[in-house]
XYZ file of C-alpha atoms in Angstrom:
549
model
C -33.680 -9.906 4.304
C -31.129 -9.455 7.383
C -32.807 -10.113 10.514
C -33.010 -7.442 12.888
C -31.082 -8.991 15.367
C -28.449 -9.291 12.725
C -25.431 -6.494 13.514
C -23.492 -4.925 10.406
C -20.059 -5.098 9.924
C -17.952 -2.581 10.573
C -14.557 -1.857 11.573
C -15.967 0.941 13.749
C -16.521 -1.638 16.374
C -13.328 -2.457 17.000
C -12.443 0.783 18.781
C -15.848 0.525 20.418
C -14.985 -2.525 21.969
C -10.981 -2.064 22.606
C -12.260 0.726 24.625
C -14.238 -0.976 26.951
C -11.944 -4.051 26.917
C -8.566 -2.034 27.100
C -9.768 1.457 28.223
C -6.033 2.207 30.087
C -3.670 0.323 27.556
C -1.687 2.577 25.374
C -3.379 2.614 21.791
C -1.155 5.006 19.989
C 1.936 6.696 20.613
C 3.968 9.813 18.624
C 6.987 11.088 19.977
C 6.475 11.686 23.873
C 2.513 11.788 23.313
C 0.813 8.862 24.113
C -3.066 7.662 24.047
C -4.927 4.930 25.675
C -7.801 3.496 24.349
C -10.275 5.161 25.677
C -8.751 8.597 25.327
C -7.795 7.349 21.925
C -12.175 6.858 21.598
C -12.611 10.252 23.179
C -10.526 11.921 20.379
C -12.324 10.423 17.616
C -15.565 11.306 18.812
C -14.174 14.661 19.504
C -13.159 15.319 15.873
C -16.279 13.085 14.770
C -18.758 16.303 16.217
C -16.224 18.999 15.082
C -16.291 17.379 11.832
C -20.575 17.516 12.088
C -20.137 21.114 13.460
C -18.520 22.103 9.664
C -21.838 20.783 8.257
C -20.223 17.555 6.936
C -23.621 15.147 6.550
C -23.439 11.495 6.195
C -22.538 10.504 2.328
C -20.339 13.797 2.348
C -16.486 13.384 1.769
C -13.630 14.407 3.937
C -9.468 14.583 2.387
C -7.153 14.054 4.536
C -3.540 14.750 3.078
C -1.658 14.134 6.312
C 1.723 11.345 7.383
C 1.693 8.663 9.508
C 0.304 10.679 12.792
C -2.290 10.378 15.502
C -4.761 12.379 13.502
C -4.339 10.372 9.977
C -5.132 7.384 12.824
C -8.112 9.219 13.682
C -9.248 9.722 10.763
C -10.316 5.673 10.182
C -12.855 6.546 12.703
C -14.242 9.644 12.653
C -15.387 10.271 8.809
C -17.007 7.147 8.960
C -18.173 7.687 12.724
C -20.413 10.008 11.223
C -21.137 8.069 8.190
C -19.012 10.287 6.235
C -16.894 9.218 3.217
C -12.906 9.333 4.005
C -10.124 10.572 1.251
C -7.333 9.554 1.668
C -4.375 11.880 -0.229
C -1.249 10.789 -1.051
C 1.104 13.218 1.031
C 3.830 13.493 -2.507
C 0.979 14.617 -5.497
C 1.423 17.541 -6.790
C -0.713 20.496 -6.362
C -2.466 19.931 -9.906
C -3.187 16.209 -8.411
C -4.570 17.264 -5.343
C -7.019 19.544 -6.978
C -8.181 16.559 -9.416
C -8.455 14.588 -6.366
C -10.631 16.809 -4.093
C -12.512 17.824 -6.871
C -13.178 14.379 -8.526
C -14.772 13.131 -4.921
C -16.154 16.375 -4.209
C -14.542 16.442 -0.586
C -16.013 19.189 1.324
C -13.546 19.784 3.857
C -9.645 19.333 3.263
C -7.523 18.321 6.283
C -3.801 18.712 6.004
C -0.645 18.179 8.119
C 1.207 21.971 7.823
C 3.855 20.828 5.548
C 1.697 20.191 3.066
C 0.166 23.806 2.927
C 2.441 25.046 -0.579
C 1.175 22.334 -2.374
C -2.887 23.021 -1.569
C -2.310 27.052 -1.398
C -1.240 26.760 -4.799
C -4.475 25.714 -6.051
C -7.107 26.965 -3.323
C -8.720 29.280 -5.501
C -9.237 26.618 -8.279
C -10.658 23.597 -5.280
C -14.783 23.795 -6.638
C -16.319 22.111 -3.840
C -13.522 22.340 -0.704
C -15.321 24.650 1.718
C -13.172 24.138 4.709
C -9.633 23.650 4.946
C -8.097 22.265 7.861
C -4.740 23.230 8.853
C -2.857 20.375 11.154
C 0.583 21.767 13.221
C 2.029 18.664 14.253
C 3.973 20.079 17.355
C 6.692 17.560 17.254
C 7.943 18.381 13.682
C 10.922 20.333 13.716
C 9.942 22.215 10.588
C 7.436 25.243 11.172
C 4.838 25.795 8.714
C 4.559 29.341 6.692
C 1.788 31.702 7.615
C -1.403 31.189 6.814
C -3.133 32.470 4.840
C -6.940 32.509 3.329
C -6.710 31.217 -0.046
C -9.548 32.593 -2.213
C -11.569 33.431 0.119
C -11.959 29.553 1.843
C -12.300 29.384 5.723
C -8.853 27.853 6.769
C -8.939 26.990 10.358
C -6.186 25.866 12.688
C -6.462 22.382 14.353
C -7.262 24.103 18.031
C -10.161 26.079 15.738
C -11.337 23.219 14.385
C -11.737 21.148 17.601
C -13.335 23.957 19.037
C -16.663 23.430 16.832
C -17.088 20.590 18.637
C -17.623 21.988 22.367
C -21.046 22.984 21.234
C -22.413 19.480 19.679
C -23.543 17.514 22.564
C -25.642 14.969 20.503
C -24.442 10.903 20.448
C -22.674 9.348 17.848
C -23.391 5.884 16.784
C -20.230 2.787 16.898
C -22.127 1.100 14.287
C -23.994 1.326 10.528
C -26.973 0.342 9.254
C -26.197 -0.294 6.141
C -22.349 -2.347 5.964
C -22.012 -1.761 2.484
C -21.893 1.878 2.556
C -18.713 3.429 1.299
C -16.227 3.893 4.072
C -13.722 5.638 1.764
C -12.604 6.006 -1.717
C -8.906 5.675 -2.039
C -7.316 7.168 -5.390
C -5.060 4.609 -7.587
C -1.656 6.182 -8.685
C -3.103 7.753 -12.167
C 0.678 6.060 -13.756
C -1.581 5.162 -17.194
C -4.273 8.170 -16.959
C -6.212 10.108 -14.425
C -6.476 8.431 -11.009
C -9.317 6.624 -10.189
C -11.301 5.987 -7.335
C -11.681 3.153 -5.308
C -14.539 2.767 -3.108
C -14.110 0.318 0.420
C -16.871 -0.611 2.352
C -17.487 -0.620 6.349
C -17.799 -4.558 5.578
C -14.504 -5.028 3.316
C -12.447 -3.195 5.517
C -13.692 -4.995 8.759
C -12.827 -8.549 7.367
C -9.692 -7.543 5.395
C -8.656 -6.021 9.089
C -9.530 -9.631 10.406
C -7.033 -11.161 7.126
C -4.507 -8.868 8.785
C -4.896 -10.321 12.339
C -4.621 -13.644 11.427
C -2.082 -13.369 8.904
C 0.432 -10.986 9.736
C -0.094 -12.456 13.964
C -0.993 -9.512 15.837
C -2.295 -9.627 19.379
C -2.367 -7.275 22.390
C 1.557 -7.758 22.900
C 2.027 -6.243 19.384
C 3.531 -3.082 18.757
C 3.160 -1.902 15.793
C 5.128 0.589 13.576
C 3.791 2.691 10.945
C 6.421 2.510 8.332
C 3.578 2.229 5.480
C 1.920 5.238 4.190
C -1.514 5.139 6.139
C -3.146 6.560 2.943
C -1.898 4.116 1.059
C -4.710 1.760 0.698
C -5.816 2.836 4.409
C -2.781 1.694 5.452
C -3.717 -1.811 4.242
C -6.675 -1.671 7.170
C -3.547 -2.293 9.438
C -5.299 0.749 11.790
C -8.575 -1.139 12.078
C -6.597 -4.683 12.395
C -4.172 -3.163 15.612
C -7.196 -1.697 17.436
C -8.983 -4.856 17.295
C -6.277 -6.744 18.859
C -5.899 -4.546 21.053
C -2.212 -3.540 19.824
C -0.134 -0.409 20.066
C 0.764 1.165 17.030
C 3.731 3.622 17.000
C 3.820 6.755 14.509
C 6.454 7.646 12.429
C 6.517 10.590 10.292
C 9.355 9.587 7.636
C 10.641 6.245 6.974
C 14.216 6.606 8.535
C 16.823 3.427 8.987
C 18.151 5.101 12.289
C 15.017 5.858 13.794
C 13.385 2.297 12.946
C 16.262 0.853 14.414
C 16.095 2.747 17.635
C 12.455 2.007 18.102
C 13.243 -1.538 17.715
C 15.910 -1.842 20.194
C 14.161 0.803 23.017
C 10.312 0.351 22.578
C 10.398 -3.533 21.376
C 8.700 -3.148 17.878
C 7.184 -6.393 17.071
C 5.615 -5.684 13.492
C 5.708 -3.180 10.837
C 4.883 -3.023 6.723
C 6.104 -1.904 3.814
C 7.636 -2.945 0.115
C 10.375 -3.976 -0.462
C 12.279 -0.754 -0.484
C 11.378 -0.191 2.491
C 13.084 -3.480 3.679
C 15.730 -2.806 2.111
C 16.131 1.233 3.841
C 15.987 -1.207 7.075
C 18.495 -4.169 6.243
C 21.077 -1.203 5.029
C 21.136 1.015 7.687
C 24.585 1.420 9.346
C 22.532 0.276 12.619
C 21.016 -2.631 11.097
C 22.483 -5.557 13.401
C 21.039 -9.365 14.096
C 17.622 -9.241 16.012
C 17.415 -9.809 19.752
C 13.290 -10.868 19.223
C 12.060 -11.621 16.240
C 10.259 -8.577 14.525
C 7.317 -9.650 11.976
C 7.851 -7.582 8.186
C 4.709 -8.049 6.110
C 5.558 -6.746 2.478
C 4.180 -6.171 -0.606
C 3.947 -3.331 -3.658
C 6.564 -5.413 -5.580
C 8.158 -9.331 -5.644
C 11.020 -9.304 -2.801
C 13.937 -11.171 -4.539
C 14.787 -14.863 -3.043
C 18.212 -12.514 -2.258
C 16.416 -10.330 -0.183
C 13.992 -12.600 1.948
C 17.561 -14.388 2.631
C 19.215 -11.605 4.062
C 15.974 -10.660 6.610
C 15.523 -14.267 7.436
C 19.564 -14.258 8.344
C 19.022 -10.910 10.449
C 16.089 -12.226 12.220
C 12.669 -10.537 10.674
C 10.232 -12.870 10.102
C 8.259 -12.247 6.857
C 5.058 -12.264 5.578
C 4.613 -11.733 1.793
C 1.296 -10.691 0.865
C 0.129 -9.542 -2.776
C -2.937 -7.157 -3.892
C -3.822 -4.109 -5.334
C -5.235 -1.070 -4.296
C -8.736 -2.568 -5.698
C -8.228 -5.311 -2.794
C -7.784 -3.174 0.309
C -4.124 -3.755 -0.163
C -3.515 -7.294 0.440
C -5.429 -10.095 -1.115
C -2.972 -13.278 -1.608
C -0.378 -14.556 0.930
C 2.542 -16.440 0.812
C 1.005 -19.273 3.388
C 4.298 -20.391 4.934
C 4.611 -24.585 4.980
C 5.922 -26.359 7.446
C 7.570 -28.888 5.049
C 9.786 -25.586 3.539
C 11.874 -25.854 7.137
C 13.889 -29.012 5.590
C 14.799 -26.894 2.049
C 17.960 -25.340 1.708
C 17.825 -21.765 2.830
C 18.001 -21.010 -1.264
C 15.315 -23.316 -2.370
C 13.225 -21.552 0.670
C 13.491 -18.631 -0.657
C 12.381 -19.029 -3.915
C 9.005 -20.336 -2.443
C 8.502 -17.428 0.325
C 8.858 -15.028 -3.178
C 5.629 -16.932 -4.634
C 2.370 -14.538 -4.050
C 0.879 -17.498 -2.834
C -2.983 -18.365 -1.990
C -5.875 -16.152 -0.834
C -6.089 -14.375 2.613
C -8.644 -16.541 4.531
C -11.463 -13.932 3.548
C -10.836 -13.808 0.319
C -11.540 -16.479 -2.375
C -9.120 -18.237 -4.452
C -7.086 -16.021 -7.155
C -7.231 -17.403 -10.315
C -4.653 -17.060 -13.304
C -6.556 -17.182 -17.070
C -6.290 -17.151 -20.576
C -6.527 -13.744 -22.325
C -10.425 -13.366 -21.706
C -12.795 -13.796 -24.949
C -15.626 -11.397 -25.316
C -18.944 -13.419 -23.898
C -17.203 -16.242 -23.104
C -16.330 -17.919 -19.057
C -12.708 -17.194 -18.189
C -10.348 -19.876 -18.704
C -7.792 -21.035 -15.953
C -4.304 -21.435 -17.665
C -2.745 -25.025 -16.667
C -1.250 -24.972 -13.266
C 2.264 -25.755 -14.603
C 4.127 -22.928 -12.966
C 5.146 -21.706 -16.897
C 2.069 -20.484 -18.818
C 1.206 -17.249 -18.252
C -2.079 -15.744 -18.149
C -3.719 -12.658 -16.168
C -4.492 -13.089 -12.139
C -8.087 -11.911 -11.243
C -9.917 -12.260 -7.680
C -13.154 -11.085 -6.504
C -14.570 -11.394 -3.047
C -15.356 -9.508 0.158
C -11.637 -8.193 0.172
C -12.643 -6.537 -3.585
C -13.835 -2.708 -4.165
C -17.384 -1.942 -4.575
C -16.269 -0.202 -7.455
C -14.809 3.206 -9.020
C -16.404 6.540 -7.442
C -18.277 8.195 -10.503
C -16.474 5.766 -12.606
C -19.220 3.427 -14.180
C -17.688 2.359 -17.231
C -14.560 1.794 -15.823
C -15.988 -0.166 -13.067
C -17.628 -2.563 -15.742
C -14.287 -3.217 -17.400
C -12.344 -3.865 -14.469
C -14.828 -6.581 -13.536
C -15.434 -8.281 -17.188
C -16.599 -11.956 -16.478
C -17.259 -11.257 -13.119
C -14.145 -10.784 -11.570
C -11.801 -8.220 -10.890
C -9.153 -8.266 -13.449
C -5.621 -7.565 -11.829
C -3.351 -6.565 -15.048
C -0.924 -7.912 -13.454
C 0.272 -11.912 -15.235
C 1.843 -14.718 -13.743
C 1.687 -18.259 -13.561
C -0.282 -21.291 -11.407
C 2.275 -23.576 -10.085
C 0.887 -27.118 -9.089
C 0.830 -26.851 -5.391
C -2.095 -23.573 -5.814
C 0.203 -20.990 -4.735
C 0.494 -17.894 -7.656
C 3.967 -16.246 -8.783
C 3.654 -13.033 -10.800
C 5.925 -12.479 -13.531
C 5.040 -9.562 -14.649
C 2.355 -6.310 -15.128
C 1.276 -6.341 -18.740
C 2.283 -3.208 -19.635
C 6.225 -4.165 -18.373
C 6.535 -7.714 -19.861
C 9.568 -7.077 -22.599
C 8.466 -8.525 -26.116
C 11.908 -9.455 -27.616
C 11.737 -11.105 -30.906
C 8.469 -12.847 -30.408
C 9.707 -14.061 -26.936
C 8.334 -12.594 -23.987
C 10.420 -11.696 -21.269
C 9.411 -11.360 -17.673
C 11.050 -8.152 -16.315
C 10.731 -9.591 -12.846
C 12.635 -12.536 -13.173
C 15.372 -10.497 -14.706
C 15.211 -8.206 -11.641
C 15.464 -11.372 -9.404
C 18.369 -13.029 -10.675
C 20.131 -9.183 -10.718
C 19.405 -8.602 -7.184
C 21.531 -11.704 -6.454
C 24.706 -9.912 -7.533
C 26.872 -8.614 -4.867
C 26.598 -5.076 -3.999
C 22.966 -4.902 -5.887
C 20.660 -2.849 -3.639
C 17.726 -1.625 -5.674
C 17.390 -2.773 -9.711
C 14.553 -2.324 -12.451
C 14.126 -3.909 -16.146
C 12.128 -2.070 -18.903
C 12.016 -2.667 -22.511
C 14.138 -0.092 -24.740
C 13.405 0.262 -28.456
C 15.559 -2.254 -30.766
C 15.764 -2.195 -34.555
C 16.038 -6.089 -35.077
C 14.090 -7.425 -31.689
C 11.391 -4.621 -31.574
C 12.530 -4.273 -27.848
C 14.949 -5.836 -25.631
C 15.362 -5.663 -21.489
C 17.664 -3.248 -20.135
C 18.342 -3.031 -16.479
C 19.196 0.100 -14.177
C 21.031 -0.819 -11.053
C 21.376 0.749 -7.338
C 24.909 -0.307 -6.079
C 25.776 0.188 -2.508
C 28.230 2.659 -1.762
C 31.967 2.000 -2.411
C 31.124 -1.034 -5.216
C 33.091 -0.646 -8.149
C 30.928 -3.402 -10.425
C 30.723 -3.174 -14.350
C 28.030 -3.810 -16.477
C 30.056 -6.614 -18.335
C 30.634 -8.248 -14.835
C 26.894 -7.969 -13.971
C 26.345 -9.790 -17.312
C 28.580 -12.394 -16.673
C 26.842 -13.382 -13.696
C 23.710 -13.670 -15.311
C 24.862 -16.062 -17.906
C 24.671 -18.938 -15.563
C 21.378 -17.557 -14.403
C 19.287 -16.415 -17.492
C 18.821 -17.504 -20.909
C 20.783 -15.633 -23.290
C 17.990 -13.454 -25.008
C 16.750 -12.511 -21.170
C 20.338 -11.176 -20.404
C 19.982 -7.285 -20.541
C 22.637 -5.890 -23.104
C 22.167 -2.659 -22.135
C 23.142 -2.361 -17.753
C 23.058 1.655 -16.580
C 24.386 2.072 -12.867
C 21.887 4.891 -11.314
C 21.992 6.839 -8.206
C 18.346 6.691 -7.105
C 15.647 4.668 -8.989
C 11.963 6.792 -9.747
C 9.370 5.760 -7.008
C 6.100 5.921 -5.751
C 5.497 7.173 -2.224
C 4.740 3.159 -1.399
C 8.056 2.488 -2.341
C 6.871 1.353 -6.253
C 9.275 1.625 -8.692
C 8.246 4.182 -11.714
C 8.979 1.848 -14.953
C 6.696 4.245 -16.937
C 9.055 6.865 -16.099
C 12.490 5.231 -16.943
C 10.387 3.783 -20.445
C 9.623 7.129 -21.124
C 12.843 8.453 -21.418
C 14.142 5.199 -23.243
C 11.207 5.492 -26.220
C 11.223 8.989 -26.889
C 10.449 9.161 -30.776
C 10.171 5.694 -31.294
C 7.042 3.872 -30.759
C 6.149 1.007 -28.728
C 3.889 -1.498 -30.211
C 3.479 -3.731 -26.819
C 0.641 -3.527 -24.577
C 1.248 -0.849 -22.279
């Protein structure tokens, strides 16, 4: 039993304190509005009581399908202020997804940023538990919204409406829990193999995963912070709660935009920001890209960054941080734990190591990579020879409670007792993990398993090569072999056979893709995930695949 002097964890507290410790340092900032700390407190309990005034009750759950603005912010602390369950959408589903998703956590009120109003009006009359709908006008956007409307018969209420139920609720709300294991939010997975599922973080993951971020990623009350990640991705891997509790400002940004991350840089002094790789790379190719006056910290993730890529940011200036989880791990889970011995490698040989996954965030335990897992039987660790493959699992505070309304999928996802990734790779001898692959991408050629992303590494290393992605294509003799679909840069006038060529020196012969196809635009998640399902799909129409996957 806890004893009652014994506090719970929560990452409510770190707004509680920031706004006693910082109350006139500015917390957040949007366009020509800026909040301090303890305005930035105010607001949240202001929505936290207009939230109460709807009738949401503690264990109820609240959407919110908004970008990267104040209110999304807000939103980290005022569902759970009220012990509330936060929803976070993902701003590019489609209506039918949206519905699935508000109806699946039975959300009772819906909050969305105005241009997302076609995609919930479209199935308002079909939402079975949504009583409220929130409708957010984010002043700054140069887009109006369309007219609004009452869908069905549901209240729909404008922001200034909805912040007016709160003038009448004069009643304290509590910085704290008593109970640090209740769910803080349930964040749905992307649904690329079936429906979505989802994942439920608690107040006591979320405050030490927001402590992993501090420590790892450096951030202090100098920082300033940009919000080039989707903040509903994975609650913005708890970057929100991490920034507040150093005391940092973080810096909205509505769309990810080269120019506009560039000016921020050079005018406010950005010091930090996140994303995946693609996101990197919308940075590094920008026609205002230019060497860095002070260094600016990248942490990535969502996909390996090529040894080519980490070279060009180091060059430029960033400093990186590579980090590695899933949304099951509050985002990150492993990092690339820089060594100080790496500073004597060739900038090459560097590389390669930074692109490792690396250990486990100092609150989480030590990933492990085993054997296929046998019914009954302890999981096996694979031999830590940097070549056999096997499947990476963690578990640990920085691992979900579990999947909302989901038992049975829950029970798989943790056979043995830990949280089994899908994703393979190998143990190299110095501890630190490289992924080579999810299971359903690895390319079974003959027998001979190929790793899609090392054949997307050694690609990315051709010149002109800005975005690439390897799937398996149907084959009458191999079953399958790799074919890749490359992003040049504008004005390259590379072949396929050239691409090929350079890959001779660099892959064995059965890895080199036969088949290259020169795209525009490669499918993606709104995290910056490339969509393999969705370029396989189109490859192994009437044929069948007979790989896992």
């Amino acid at each position: 039993m806890m004893q009652p002097w014994i506090t719970q964890l929560t990452p409510l507290s770190y707004l509680a304190r920031s706004a006693e410790v910082f109350p006139a340092k500015p917390a957040l900032v949007h366009g020509t509005e800026s909040l301090t700390y303890a305005e930035l407190r105010e607001a949240v309990e202001v929505r936290a009581r207009a939230l109460r005034a709807l009738g949401v009750e503690a264990g109820d759950r609240v959407a919110y399908m908004m970008p990267n603005l104040p209110e999304t912010l807000m939103s980290m602390y005022a569902v759970p202020l009220i012990d509330a369950v936060l929803v976070p959408v993902n701003t590019r589903l489609a209506p039918a997804e949206v519905r699935y998703i508000a109806d699946h956590s039975g959300a009772k009120v819906l909050v969305i940023d105005s241009q997302y109003w076609p995609a919930v009006t479209a199935v308002a009359a079909e939402l079975s538990t949504v009583e409220t709908i929130v409708l957010i006008d984010d002043e700054q956007y140069a887009e109006r919204p369309a007219p609004r409307a009452n869908p069905a018969g549901t209240r729909v209420l404008t922001r200034a409406e909805f912040l007016a139920g709160a003038a009448g609720d004069a009643s304290p709300v509590e910085w704290s829990v008593d109970d640090e294991n209740r769910t803080l939010s349930i964040n749905y997975t992307s649904g690329t193999t079936g429906k979505p599922k989802g994942v439920m973080y608690t107040h006591r993951g979320a405050y030490l995963n927001a402590l992993s971020e501090i420590v790892h990623s450096g951030f202090d009350t100098d920082s300033r912070y940009l919000w080039t990640l989707p903040m509903f991705h994975c609650n913005g891997w708890c970057t929100g709660w991490a920034l507040v509790a150093s005391g940092g400002t973080q810096y909205c940004l509505r769309e990810v935009r080269g120019p506009e991350i560039w000016r921020l840089i050079d005018t406010v002094g950005i010091t930090h920001l996140n994303g995946a790789p693609t996101v990197v790379s919308t940075i590094l190719d920008a026609t205002e890209s230019h060497e860095l006056a002070a260094a600016v910290t990248i942490t990535t993730a969502g996909a390996p960054p090529s040894p080519t890529i980490l070279t060009r940011m180091g060059a430029m200036g960033f400093s990186v941080v590579h980090v590695y989880g899933l949304t099951e791990n509050y985002g990150p889970y492993t990092v690339n734990q820089y060594q100080d011995a790496w500073a004597e490698l060739d900038q090459q040989t560097r590389a390669g190591l930074q692109a490792r996954q690396g250990v486990g965030m100092i609150v989480a335990e030590r990933a492990r990579v085993v054997a296929p897992a046998v019914p009954g039987e302890e999981l096996v660790d694979v031999p830590a020879d940097a070549a056999t493959m096997g499947e990476v699992v963690m578990r640990g505070n920085n691992v979900m409670k579990g999947y909302y309304a989901d038992p049975a999928a829950t029970e798989a996802a943790f056979a043995g007792g830990w949280f089994h990734s899908g994703d393979l790779g190998v143990m190299h001898p110095d501890g630190y993990i490289e992924l080579r692959d999810r299971a359903k991408d690895v390319v079974v050629s003959g027998g001979e398993n190929i790793s899609t992303i090392e054949v997307e590494q050694a690609i990315a290393g051709f010149p002109g090569v800005t975005d690439v992605a390897v799937v398996g294509v149907p084959d009458d003799t191999w079953g399958e072999r790799p074919k890749a679909f490359i992003v040049l840069a504008e004005g390259s006038a590379a072949t396929a056979e050239e691409v090929r060529e350079f890959l001779r020196e660099r892959l064995a012969g059965y890895k080199n893709p036969r088949d290259v196809e020169f795209v525009p635009v490669l499918p993606k998640t709104s995290t910056g995930k490339i969509q393999k399902y969705a370029l396989r799909e189109r490859e192994w129409g009437g044929h069948t695949r007979r790989v896992k996957g």
